[in-house]
Amino acid sequence: MNVLVLNAGSSSLKFQLIATDREAIAANKDVRLCRGQINRFGGEVVIEVLMRDGSRRKFAASTRDMQASLEHLMQWLASDASGIDEIRALSDVHAVGHRVVHGGELFAESMLITDEVLKGIEDCIELAPLHNPNNIKGILAARQVFGPKLPQVAVFDTSFHHSIPEHAYLYAIPYHLYPRHRIRRYGFHGTSHRYVSERYRMLRGVSKEQTNLITLHLGNGCSAAAIRGGLSVDTSMGMTPLEGLVMGTRSGDLDPAIVGLIATKESLSITETEALLNTQSGLLGLSGLSNDMRVLQEELKGHDDRRVRLAIEVFCYRAKKYIGAFLAGMGGSDAIVFTGGIGENSADIRARICAGLEWAGLKLDEKRNQQTVGSEGQISTDDSSLHAFVIPTDEELLIARDAVRCVLGQPDAAHSESSSKTRGARM
Ligand code: AMP
């Protein structure tokens, strides 16, 4: 099956075309035909495509909106110009898999999109007002472009965290606010945490029940998950993706009284204060320089800027603190898994986070850590009792595989194995 994976945002549509089916999944032989991004809807859009052979195409098109842009992309993909032999017509796409940010308490697994499921995603708009409406637009655009008969599947960022128990998802505020406004921890990055935990199982040859892990997704957004018996039992992101670890531009945890204090002292509205915490904080806010860890590390090497150093130190300390909290909460773990742009590529940040965790049984193998950049592998010494691994995430592959499983009617399989065979560079 050729599955088109879509991640629809407010001004961009990310896509990947993945050829996969039951046999390919079992044999780990999925093929990524291309990936790319359509930027800036309305007027002139720019379409960038990374082809299977590593070459890049970039072209502009005059289109009205997301639907017209998708239509244009599909015409190009099906034309001789793309050179993708597997796609000669629209009908060569057999399913569309959508990343959907919020499934609230409604969706515990990936779902074939029916009108009822679409209604459920709409019901969750209140929980993710910036994201779910765009995801819905993506679904409706694909319905228009491919027709209502083409199966579409929603894969939720929140689903993997459905197993988190009440004592970990409730906030200690008046209880009635939970049923009245659905205020609770939902967690995000679920597709990534699930992907790397399943990949860890394959690497280690352990069963789901034997999978006890702390996964650290460290990218522009960052989150940690405590995975016990293969199930998420706690995670650092909360009601929204603002809680938890320090991120590129998001503050992560802070004293809730600070929100009112900033609003009052800086004469900001609540919305403006929230925007400050989401877009001007984290690494960017602390360093005053950049939200990009690569830039900060280069700056630190070159100039040892105090605020840059502090930003990196606060980032790493927060991650370490969550490891400690989750080790206690889950009663010990077999491994820590690093993923995301920073987790996969920065040996220095991994070393800083792991430093001082020898008491917990984690001994970092310096050489393995340095050598494991953008690839998969163990970075702890063999005699560690708490291991550390790097596992590049591949959310799109999981979405494509879930789409296959949902379409072929294996209800449970949306939680089964995945692998990293088709991974390549991020756009
Ligand atoms: P992501 O959101 O997963 O694409 O990750 C983006 C983050 O990964 C940015 O902060 C990048 O600076 C960071 N990143 C990517 N490559 C490296 C690298 N080689 N060293 C440090 N950080 C990196």
PDB file of N, CA, C and O in Angstrom, residues 6 39 54 58 89-90 94 101 111 138 145 177 185 240 289 300 312 322 337 352 402 405:
ATOM      1  N   LEU A   6       0.187  12.845   6.426  1.00  0.00           N
ATOM      2  CA  LEU A   6       0.050  14.308   6.446  1.00  0.00           C
ATOM      3  C   LEU A   6       0.114  14.854   7.866  1.00  0.00           C
ATOM      4  O   LEU A   6      -0.471  14.271   8.794  1.00  0.00           O
ATOM      5  N   ASN A  39       4.774  25.136   2.106  1.00  0.00           N
ATOM      6  CA  ASN A  39       4.801  26.286   3.022  1.00  0.00           C
ATOM      7  C   ASN A  39       3.961  27.448   2.532  1.00  0.00           C
ATOM      8  O   ASN A  39       3.883  27.684   1.333  1.00  0.00           O
ATOM      9  N   GLY A  54      17.763  11.090  -2.253  1.00  0.00           N
ATOM     10  CA  GLY A  54      18.440  12.160  -1.511  1.00  0.00           C
ATOM     11  C   GLY A  54      18.425  13.499  -2.231  1.00  0.00           C
ATOM     12  O   GLY A  54      18.812  14.518  -1.660  1.00  0.00           O
ATOM     13  N   LYS A  58      12.427  21.841  -5.392  1.00  0.00           N
ATOM     14  CA  LYS A  58      11.747  22.979  -4.765  1.00  0.00           C
ATOM     15  C   LYS A  58      11.050  23.741  -5.866  1.00  0.00           C
ATOM     16  O   LYS A  58      11.690  24.082  -6.871  1.00  0.00           O
ATOM     17  N   ALA A  89      -1.109   7.855 -10.669  1.00  0.00           N
ATOM     18  CA  ALA A  89      -2.443   8.475 -10.611  1.00  0.00           C
ATOM     19  C   ALA A  89      -2.845   8.606  -9.149  1.00  0.00           C
ATOM     20  O   ALA A  89      -2.233   7.970  -8.269  1.00  0.00           O
ATOM     21  N   LEU A  90      -3.868   9.403  -8.899  1.00  0.00           N
ATOM     22  CA  LEU A  90      -4.360   9.576  -7.522  1.00  0.00           C
ATOM     23  C   LEU A  90      -4.702   8.238  -6.877  1.00  0.00           C
ATOM     24  O   LEU A  90      -4.503   8.025  -5.683  1.00  0.00           O
ATOM     25  N   HIS A  94      -3.221   4.633  -1.462  1.00  0.00           N
ATOM     26  CA  HIS A  94      -4.230   3.701  -0.964  1.00  0.00           C
ATOM     27  C   HIS A  94      -4.792   4.063   0.409  1.00  0.00           C
ATOM     28  O   HIS A  94      -5.788   3.486   0.852  1.00  0.00           O
ATOM     29  N   VAL A 101      -3.160  16.130  16.771  1.00  0.00           N
ATOM     30  CA  VAL A 101      -2.499  16.462  18.035  1.00  0.00           C
ATOM     31  C   VAL A 101      -3.289  15.977  19.244  1.00  0.00           C
ATOM     32  O   VAL A 101      -2.760  15.306  20.118  1.00  0.00           O
ATOM     33  N   MET A 111      -7.398   5.626  14.680  1.00  0.00           N
ATOM     34  CA  MET A 111      -8.768   5.340  14.230  1.00  0.00           C
ATOM     35  C   MET A 111      -8.936   5.587  12.740  1.00  0.00           C
ATOM     36  O   MET A 111      -8.434   6.579  12.203  1.00  0.00           O
ATOM     37  N   GLY A 138      -6.786  19.396   7.188  1.00  0.00           N
ATOM     38  CA  GLY A 138      -5.998  18.426   6.419  1.00  0.00           C
ATOM     39  C   GLY A 138      -6.838  17.220   6.030  1.00  0.00           C
ATOM     40  O   GLY A 138      -6.767  16.722   4.899  1.00  0.00           O
ATOM     41  N   VAL A 145      -9.695  15.919  -2.184  1.00  0.00           N
ATOM     42  CA  VAL A 145      -8.736  15.586  -3.243  1.00  0.00           C
ATOM     43  C   VAL A 145      -8.864  14.117  -3.664  1.00  0.00           C
ATOM     44  O   VAL A 145      -8.859  13.802  -4.851  1.00  0.00           O
ATOM     45  N   LEU A 177     -13.230  20.723  38.532  1.00  0.00           N
ATOM     46  CA  LEU A 177     -12.684  21.363  37.334  1.00  0.00           C
ATOM     47  C   LEU A 177     -12.258  20.321  36.292  1.00  0.00           C
ATOM     48  O   LEU A 177     -12.184  20.620  35.098  1.00  0.00           O
ATOM     49  N   ARG A 185      -3.793  15.909  32.940  1.00  0.00           N
ATOM     50  CA  ARG A 185      -2.618  15.673  32.086  1.00  0.00           C
ATOM     51  C   ARG A 185      -3.041  14.756  30.937  1.00  0.00           C
ATOM     52  O   ARG A 185      -3.676  13.723  31.173  1.00  0.00           O
ATOM     53  N   THR A 240      -1.456  20.784  28.255  1.00  0.00           N
ATOM     54  CA  THR A 240      -0.947  21.321  26.988  1.00  0.00           C
ATOM     55  C   THR A 240       0.536  20.937  26.879  1.00  0.00           C
ATOM     56  O   THR A 240       1.132  20.481  27.862  1.00  0.00           O
ATOM     57  N   LEU A 289      19.593  34.219  22.885  1.00  0.00           N
ATOM     58  CA  LEU A 289      20.270  34.089  21.596  1.00  0.00           C
ATOM     59  C   LEU A 289      19.498  33.238  20.597  1.00  0.00           C
ATOM     60  O   LEU A 289      19.213  33.671  19.475  1.00  0.00           O
ATOM     61  N   LEU A 300      28.725  28.336  22.859  1.00  0.00           N
ATOM     62  CA  LEU A 300      29.376  27.977  24.121  1.00  0.00           C
ATOM     63  C   LEU A 300      30.841  27.619  23.871  1.00  0.00           C
ATOM     64  O   LEU A 300      31.729  28.032  24.617  1.00  0.00           O
ATOM     65  N   ILE A 312      21.829  25.938  28.768  1.00  0.00           N
ATOM     66  CA  ILE A 312      22.132  24.509  28.577  1.00  0.00           C
ATOM     67  C   ILE A 312      22.087  23.781  29.924  1.00  0.00           C
ATOM     68  O   ILE A 312      21.556  22.669  30.031  1.00  0.00           O
ATOM     69  N   TYR A 322      13.673  14.960  35.927  1.00  0.00           N
ATOM     70  CA  TYR A 322      12.554  14.110  35.510  1.00  0.00           C
ATOM     71  C   TYR A 322      12.948  12.636  35.514  1.00  0.00           C
ATOM     72  O   TYR A 322      12.139  11.771  35.845  1.00  0.00           O
ATOM     73  N   VAL A 337      16.036   6.131  27.050  1.00  0.00           N
ATOM     74  CA  VAL A 337      16.199   6.215  25.592  1.00  0.00           C
ATOM     75  C   VAL A 337      16.143   7.673  25.174  1.00  0.00           C
ATOM     76  O   VAL A 337      15.204   8.394  25.512  1.00  0.00           O
ATOM     77  N   ARG A 352      25.848  15.301  29.611  1.00  0.00           N
ATOM     78  CA  ARG A 352      25.503  16.203  30.722  1.00  0.00           C
ATOM     79  C   ARG A 352      24.306  15.665  31.509  1.00  0.00           C
ATOM     80  O   ARG A 352      24.251  15.757  32.725  1.00  0.00           O
ATOM     81  N   ASP A 402       0.293   2.384  11.196  1.00  0.00           N
ATOM     82  CA  ASP A 402      -1.022   2.367  11.847  1.00  0.00           C
ATOM     83  C   ASP A 402      -2.123   2.458  10.801  1.00  0.00           C
ATOM     84  O   ASP A 402      -3.174   1.825  10.931  1.00  0.00           O
ATOM     85  N   ARG A 405      -2.594  -0.901   9.316  1.00  0.00           N
ATOM     86  CA  ARG A 405      -3.247  -1.799  10.277  1.00  0.00           C
ATOM     87  C   ARG A 405      -4.727  -1.478  10.433  1.00  0.00           C
ATOM     88  O   ARG A 405      -5.561  -2.374  10.507  1.00  0.00           O
TER      89      ARG A 405
END
